[in-house]
Coordinates of C-alpha atoms in Angstrom, one line a residue:
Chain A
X1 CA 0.0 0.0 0.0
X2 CA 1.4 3.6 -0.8
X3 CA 1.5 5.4 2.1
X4 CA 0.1 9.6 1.2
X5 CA 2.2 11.0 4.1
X6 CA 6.1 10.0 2.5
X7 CA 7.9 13.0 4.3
X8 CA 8.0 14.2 7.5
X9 CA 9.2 17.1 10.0
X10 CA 9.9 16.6 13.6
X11 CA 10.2 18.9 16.1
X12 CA 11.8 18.0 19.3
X13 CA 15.0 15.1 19.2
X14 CA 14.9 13.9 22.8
X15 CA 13.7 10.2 23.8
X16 CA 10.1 10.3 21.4
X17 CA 11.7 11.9 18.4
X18 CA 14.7 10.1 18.3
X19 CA 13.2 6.9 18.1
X20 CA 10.1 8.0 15.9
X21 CA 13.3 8.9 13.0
X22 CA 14.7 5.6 13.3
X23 CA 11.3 3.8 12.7
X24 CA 10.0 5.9 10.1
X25 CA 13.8 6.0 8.6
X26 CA 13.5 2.2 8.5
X27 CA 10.5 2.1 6.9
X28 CA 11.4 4.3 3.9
X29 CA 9.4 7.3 5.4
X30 CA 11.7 10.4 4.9
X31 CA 12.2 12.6 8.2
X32 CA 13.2 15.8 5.8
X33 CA 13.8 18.4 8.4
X34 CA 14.2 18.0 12.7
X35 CA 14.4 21.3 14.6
X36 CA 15.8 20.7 18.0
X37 CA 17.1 23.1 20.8
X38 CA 19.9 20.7 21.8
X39 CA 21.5 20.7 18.6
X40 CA 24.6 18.3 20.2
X41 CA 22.1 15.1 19.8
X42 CA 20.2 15.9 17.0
X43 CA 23.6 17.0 14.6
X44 CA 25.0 13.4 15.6
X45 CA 21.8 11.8 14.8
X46 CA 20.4 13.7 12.2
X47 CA 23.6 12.3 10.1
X48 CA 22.4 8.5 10.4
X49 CA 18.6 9.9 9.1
X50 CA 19.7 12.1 6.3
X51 CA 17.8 15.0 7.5
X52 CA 18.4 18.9 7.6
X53 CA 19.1 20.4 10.7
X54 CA 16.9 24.4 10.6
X55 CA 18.0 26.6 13.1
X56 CA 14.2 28.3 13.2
X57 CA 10.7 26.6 13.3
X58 CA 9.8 28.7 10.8
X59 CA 12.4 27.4 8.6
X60 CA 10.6 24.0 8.3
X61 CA 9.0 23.2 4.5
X62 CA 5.7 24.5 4.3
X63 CA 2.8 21.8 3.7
X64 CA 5.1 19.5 4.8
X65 CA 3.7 17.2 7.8
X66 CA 5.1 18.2 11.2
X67 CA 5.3 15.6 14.5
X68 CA 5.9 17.7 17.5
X69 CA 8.0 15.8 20.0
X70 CA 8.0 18.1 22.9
X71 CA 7.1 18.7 26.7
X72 CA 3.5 19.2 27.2
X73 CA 3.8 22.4 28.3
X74 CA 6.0 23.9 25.4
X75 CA 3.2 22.5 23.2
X76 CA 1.2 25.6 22.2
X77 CA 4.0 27.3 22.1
X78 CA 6.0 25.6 19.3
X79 CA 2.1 25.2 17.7
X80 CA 2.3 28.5 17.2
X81 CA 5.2 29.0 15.4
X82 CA 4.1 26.4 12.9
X83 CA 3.4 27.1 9.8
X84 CA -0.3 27.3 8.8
X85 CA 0.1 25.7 5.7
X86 CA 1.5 22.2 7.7
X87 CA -0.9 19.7 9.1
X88 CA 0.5 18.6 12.8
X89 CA 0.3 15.9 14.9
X90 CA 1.8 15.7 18.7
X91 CA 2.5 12.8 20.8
X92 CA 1.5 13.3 24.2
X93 CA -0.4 11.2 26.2
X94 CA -2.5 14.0 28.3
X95 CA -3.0 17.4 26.1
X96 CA -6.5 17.3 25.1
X97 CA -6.7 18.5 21.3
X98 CA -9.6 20.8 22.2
X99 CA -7.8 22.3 24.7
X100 CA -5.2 23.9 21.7
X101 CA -4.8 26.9 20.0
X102 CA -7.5 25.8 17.0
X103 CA -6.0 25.2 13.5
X104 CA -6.7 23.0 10.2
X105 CA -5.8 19.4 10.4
X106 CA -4.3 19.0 14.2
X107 CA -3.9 15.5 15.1
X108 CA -2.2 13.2 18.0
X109 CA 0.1 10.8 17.2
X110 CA 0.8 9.1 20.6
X111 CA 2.9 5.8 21.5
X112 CA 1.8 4.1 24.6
X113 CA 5.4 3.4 26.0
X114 CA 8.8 4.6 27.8
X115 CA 11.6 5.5 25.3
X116 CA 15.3 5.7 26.7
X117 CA 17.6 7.8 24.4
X118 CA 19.9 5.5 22.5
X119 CA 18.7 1.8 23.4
X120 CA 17.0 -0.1 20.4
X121 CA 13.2 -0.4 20.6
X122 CA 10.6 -2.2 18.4
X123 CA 8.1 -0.1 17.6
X124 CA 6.1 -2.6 16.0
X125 CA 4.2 -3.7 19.3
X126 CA 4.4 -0.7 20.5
X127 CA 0.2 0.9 20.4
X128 CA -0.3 4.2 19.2
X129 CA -3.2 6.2 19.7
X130 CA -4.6 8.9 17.1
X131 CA -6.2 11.4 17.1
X132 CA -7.6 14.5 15.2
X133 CA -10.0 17.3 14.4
X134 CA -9.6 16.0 10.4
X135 CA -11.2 13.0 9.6
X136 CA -9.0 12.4 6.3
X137 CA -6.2 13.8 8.1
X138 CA -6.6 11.3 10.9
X139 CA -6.5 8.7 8.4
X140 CA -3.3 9.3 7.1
X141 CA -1.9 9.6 10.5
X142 CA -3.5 6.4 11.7
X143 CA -2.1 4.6 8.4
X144 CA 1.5 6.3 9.0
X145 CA 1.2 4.8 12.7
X146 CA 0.9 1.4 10.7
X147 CA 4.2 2.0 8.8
X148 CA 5.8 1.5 12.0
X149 CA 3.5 -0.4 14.7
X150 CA 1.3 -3.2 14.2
X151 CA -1.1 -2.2 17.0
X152 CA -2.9 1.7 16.1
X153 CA -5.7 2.5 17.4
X154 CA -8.3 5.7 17.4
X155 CA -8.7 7.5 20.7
X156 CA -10.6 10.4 21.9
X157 CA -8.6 12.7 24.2
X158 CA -10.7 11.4 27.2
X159 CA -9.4 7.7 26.5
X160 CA -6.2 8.9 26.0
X161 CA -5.7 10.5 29.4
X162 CA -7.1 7.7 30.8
X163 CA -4.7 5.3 29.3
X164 CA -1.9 8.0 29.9
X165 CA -3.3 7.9 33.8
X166 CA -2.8 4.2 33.6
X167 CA 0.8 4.1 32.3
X168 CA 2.2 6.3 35.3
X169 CA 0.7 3.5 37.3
X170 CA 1.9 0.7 35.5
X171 CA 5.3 2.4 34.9
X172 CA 6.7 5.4 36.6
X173 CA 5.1 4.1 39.9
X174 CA 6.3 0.7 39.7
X175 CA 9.8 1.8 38.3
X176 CA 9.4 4.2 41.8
X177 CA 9.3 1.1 43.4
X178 CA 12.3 -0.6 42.0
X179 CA 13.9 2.3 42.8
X180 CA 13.4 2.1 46.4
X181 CA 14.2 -1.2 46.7
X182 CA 17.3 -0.1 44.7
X183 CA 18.4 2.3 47.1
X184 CA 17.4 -0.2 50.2
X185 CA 20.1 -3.2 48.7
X186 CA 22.5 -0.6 48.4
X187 CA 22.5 0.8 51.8
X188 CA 22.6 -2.7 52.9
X189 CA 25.8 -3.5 50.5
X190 CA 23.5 -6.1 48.1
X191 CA 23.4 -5.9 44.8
X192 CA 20.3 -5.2 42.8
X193 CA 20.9 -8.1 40.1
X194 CA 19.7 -10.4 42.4
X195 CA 16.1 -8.8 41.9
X196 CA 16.3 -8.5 37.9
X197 CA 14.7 -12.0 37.6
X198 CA 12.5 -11.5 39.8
X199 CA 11.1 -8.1 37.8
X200 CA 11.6 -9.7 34.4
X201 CA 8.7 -12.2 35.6
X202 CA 6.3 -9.7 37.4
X203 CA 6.0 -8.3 34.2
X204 CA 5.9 -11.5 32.4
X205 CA 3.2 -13.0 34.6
X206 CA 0.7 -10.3 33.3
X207 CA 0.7 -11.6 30.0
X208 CA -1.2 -14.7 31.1
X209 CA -2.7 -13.9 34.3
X210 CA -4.3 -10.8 35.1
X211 CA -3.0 -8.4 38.3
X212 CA -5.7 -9.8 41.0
X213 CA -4.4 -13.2 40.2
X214 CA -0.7 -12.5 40.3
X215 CA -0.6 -11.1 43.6
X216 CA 1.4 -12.5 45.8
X217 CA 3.0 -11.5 49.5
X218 CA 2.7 -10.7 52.8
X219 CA -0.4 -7.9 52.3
X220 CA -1.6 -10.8 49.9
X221 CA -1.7 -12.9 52.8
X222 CA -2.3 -10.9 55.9
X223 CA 0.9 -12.0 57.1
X224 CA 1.1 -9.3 59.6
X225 CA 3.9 -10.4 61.5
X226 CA 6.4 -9.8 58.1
X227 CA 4.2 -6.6 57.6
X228 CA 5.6 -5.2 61.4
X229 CA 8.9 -6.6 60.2
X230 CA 9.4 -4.7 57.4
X231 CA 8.0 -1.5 58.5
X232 CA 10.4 -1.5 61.5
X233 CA 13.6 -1.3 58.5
X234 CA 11.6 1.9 57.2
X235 CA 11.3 5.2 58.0
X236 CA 9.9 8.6 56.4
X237 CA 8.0 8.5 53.3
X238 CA 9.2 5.0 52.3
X239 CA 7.8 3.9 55.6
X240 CA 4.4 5.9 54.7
X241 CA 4.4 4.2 51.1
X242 CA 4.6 0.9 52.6
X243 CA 1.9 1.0 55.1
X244 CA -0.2 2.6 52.5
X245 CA -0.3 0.2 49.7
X246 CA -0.2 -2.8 51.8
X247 CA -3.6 -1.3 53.5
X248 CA -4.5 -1.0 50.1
X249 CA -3.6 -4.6 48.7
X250 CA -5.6 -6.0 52.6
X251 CA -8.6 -3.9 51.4
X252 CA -8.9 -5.6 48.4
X253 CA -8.4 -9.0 49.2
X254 CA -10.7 -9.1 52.4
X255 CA -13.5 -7.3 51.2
X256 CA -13.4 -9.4 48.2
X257 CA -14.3 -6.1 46.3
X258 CA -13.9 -7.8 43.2
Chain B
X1 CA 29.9 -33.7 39.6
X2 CA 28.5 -36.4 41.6
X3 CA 25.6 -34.6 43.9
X4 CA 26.0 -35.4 47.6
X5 CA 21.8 -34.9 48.0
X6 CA 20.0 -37.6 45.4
X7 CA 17.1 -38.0 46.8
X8 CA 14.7 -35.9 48.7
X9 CA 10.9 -35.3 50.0
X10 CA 9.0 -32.2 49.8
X11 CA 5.9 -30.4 52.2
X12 CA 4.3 -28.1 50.5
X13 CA 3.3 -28.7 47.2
X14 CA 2.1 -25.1 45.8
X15 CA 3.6 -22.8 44.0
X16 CA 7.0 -22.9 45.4
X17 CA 7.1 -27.0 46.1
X18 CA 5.4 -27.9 42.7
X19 CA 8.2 -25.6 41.0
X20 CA 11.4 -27.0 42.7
X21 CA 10.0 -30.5 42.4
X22 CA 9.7 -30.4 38.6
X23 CA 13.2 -28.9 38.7
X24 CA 15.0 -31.1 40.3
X25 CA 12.8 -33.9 38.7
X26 CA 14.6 -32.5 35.1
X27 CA 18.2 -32.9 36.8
X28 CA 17.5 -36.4 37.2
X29 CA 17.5 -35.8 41.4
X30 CA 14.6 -37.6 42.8
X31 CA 11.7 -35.9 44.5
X32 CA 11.0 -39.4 46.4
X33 CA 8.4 -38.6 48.6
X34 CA 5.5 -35.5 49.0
X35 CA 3.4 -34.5 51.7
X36 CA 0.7 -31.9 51.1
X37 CA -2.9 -30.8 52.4
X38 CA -4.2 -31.1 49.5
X39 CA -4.5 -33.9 47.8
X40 CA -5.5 -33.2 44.8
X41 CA -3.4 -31.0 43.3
X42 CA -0.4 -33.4 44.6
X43 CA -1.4 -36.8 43.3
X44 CA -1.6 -35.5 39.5
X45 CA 1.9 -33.8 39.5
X46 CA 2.9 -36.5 41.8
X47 CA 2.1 -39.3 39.4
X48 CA 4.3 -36.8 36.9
X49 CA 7.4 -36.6 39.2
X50 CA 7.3 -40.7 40.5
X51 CA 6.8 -39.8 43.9
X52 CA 4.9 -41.5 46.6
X53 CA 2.5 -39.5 48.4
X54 CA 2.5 -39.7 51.9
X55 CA -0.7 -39.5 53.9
X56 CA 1.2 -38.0 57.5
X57 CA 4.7 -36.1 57.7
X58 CA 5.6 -39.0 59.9
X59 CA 5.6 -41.3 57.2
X60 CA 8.8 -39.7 55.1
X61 CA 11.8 -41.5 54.6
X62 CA 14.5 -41.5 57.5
X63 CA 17.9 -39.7 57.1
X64 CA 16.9 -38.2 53.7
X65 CA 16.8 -34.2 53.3
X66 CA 13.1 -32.5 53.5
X67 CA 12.3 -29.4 51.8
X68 CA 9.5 -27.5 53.6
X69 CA 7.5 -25.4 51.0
X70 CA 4.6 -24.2 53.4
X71 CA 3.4 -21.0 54.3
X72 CA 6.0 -19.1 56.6
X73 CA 3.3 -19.2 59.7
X74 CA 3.3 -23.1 59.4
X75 CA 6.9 -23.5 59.1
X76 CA 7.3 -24.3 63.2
X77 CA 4.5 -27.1 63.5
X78 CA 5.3 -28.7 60.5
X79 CA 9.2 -28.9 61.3
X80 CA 8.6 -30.5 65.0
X81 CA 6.7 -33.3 63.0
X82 CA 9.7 -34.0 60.9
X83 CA 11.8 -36.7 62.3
X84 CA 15.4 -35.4 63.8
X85 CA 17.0 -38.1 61.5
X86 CA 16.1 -35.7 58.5
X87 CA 18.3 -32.6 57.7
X88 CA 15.4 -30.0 56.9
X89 CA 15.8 -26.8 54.8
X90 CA 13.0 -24.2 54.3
X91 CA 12.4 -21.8 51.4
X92 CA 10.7 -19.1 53.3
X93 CA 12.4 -15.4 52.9
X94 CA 11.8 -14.3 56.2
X95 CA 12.2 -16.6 58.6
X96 CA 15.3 -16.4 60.7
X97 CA 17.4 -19.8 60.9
X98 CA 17.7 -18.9 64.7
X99 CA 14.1 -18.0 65.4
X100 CA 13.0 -21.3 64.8
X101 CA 13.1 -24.7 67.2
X102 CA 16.8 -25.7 67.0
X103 CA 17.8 -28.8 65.8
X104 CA 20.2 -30.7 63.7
X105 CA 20.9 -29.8 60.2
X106 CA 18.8 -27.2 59.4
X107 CA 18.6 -25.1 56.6
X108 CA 17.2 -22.0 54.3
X109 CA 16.7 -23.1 50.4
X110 CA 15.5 -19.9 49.2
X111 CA 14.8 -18.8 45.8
X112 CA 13.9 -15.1 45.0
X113 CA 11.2 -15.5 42.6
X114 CA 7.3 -15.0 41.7
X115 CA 5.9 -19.0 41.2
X116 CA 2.8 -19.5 39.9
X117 CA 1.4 -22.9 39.6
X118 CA 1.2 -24.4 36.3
X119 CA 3.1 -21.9 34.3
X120 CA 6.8 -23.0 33.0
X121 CA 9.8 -21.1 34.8
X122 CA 13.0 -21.7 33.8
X123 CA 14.9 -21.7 37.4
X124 CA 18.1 -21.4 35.9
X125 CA 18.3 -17.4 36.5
X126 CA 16.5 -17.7 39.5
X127 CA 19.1 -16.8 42.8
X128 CA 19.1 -19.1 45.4
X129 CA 20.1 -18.2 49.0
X130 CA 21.1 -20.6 51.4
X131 CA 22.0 -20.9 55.1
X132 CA 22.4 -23.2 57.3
X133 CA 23.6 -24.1 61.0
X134 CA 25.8 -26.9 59.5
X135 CA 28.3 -25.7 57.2
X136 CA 28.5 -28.9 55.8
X137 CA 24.8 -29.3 55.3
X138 CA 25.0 -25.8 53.8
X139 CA 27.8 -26.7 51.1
X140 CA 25.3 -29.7 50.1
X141 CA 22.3 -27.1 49.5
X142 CA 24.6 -24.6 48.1
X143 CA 25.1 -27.8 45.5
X144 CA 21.7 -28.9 45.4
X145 CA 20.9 -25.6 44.6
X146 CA 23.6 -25.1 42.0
X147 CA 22.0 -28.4 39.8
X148 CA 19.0 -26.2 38.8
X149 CA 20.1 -22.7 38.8
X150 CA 23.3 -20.5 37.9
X151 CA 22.7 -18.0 40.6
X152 CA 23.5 -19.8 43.9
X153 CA 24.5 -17.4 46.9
X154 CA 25.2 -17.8 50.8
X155 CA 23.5 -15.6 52.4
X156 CA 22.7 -14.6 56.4
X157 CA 19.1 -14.8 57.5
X158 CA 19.7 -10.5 57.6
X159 CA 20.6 -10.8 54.3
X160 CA 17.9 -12.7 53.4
X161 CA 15.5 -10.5 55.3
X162 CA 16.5 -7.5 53.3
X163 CA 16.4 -9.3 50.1
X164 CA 12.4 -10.3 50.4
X165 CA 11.8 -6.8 51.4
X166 CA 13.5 -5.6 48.4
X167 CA 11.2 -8.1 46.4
X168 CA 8.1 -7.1 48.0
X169 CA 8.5 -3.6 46.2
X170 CA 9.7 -4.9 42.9
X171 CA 6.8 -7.8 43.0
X172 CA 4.3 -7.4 45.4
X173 CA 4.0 -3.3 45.3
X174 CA 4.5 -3.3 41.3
X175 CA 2.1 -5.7 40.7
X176 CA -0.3 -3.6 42.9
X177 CA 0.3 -0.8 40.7
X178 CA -0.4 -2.6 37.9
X179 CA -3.9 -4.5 39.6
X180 CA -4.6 -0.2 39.8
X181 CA -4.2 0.1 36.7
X182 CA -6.0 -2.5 35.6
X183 CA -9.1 -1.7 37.7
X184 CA -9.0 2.1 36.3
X185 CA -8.9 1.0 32.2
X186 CA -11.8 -1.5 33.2
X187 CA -13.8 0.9 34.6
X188 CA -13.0 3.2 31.7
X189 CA -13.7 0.4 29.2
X190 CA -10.5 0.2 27.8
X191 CA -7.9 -2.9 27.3
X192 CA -5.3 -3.5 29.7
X193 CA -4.1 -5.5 26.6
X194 CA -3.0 -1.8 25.5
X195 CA -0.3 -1.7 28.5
X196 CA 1.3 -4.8 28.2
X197 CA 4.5 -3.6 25.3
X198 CA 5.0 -1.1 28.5
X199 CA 4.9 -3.7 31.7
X200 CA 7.6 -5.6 29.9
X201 CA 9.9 -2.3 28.5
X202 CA 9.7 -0.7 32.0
X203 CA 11.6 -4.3 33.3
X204 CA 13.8 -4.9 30.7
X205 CA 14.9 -1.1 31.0
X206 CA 16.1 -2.2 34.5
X207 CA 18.6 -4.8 32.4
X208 CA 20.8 -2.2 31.4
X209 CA 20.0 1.0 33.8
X210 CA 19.0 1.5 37.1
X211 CA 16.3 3.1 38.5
X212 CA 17.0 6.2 39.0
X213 CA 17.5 6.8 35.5
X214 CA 15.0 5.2 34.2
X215 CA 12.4 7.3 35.9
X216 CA 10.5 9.2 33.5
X217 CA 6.6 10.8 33.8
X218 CA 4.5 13.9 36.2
X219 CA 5.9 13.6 38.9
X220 CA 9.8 13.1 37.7
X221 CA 9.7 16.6 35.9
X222 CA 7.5 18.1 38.1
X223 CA 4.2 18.9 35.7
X224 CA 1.9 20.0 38.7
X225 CA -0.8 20.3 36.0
X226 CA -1.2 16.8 34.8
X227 CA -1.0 15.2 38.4
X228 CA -3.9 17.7 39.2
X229 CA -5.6 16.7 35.8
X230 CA -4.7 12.9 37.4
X231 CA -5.6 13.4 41.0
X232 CA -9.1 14.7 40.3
X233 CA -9.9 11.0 38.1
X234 CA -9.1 9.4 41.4
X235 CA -10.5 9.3 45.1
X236 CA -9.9 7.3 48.5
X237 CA -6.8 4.8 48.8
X238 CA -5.5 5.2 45.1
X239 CA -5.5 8.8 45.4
X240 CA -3.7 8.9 48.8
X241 CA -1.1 6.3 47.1
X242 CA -1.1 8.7 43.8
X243 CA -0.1 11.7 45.8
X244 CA 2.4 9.8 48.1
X245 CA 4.0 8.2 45.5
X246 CA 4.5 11.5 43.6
X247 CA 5.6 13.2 46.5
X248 CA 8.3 10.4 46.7
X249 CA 9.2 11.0 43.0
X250 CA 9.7 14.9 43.1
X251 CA 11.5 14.5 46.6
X252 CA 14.0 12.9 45.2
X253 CA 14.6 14.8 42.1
X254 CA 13.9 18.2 43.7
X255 CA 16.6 17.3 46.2
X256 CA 18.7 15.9 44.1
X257 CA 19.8 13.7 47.1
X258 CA 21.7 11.2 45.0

């Protein structure tokens, strides 16, 4: 199938935009132009894509397709600096569309996952989420989305944020929680490799068994003898954090809320 | 290597027991005899393994090495039933070798991982940590141990103790997240399905950094307006833990106490 968006601008080179060029570069999609405000990364990588480096927004090709890869909150700001004549997606997980300066054929272009700078990713599983106040527009975003992932889906801005909600959850909160347990080995001179296993099958489980299921532990099991254990190695807001979600995890499972 | 331990009997035949008895079953070490509560469970993977089931703990074999896989609270009764011609080892995390009723022989045989019954693990990568009040008896685990995994460690029962609180955040309190999670995009309609590509990126991250780098999201660069946007979707417990955790996150970063 020929694809009707075959060139592309992005704006922004950190985490997002670096590894939407490599995906669309793959796929034969041209990334033309990048501007960037760190112009250290994107020179180095800008090489590997063949794309121009502009020094201004405004220097980007006009009608040309522009993914904004930005903060949320320097969102409106780089909108507006934009070119009328470009049709514009973004890829953030909480700005509602509504909520932005109005302009002709605005669109979101989301992927539902964490990007680290520099380490390889497949996008192809990875689900993106469209958006936009263009019907026809949003189809050509949708079917650019499919260039590079196998699993695009529409979204309103309402199921977005939701699903955006859900991922701090599911991954800044639990990566919060490796952390403290990283810190915790370390002040007691053990090393955090021992756990990697260990994390590589929480995560596994859930394809298979759903989060209820999986539980496991001494909230699971009202065990509150290792409970009073462990809160007596805590203190401060690690000890608060504790004592809340375990309260939390006891609620569940002996009300049988479910 | 000629193993010292050929032969053994289990208590306990859930998640841990049924586990360790397949694995050492593969190794061609002989899981002889198995006491459990529940019969039915035992006698099919029983009839798997070759072992006799044994109707009271009584009725194990003399002299031969016993492998308690119970629930830590049962751990007591269920070793002053074992004969004192057995050597004994338990699997529990945090049970102190010294808290329990001393006798000859005994032992910790404990590996840091999530079990779930009926789902293939490979144990291979899964750390072991043993004790023991015999250092001979200890160098026999340590080998026992070392036939069906790679990651074999001594370790004190302090050691231990801060190694299963460690897991309780990476497991237990992730997994929470994630049952959160999961509860929210149900109420909202929406697939957990979509999450998944993220569980398992936010644990292989922690492969090649730690924690503290990996952090990303609201709270880690401070975007007061979308943990407003995110506090006002929730209410009671999960609201508290939002806001807790949060706090947590900017702490740390604000401080930069690293």
């Amino acid at each position: 199938m020929k694809l009707r968006i075959e060139k592309l601008s992005i704006i922004g080179f950190g985490n997002v935009g670096s590894h939407l060029a490599a995906a669309f570069d793959r796929q034969g999609i041209h990334v033309s132009h990048i501007y960037t405000r760190s112009r250290d990364l994107a020179s180095q990588s800008a090489g590997a894509t063949n794309s121009i480096l502009v020094e201004r927004i405004e220097d980007l090709p006009e009608r040309q397709l522009v993914i904004i890869c930005v903060p949320d909150s320097a969102i409106p700001d780089v909108l507006n600096q934009i070119s009328d004549s470009c049709p514009v997606a973004y890829t953030s997980g909480s700005i509602e569309l509504e909520t932005l300066p109005p302009r002709n054929r605005l669109g979101v272009f989301y992927p539902l996952q964490t990007f680290t700078k520099g380490s390889a990713l497949d996008l192809s599983q990875v689900p993106f989420f469209i958006e936009s106040n263009d019907a026809y527009f949003g189809s050509e975003l949708f079917d650019l989305g499919w260039a590079i992932s196998r699993k695009v889906n529409y979204a309103s801005s309402q199921e977005r944020k939701h699903l955006h909600l859900a991922a701090v959850w599911v991954n800044n909160f639990s990566n919060h929680m490796n952390f403290v347990a990283h810190e915790y080995l370390k002040s007691k001179d053990l090393s955090f490799d021992h756990l990697k296993p260990l994390l590589l099958e929480t995560a596994k489980k859930l394809g298979t068994e759903n989060p209820f299921d999986a539980q496991t532990g001494p909230a699971r099991r009202n065990d509150s003898s290792t409970i009073e254990a462990h809160l007596k190695e805590l203190s401060g807001t690690q000890k608060e954090m504790y004592r809340l979600i375990s309260k939390s995890i006891l609620d569940i499972y002996s009300n049988d809320k479910l």
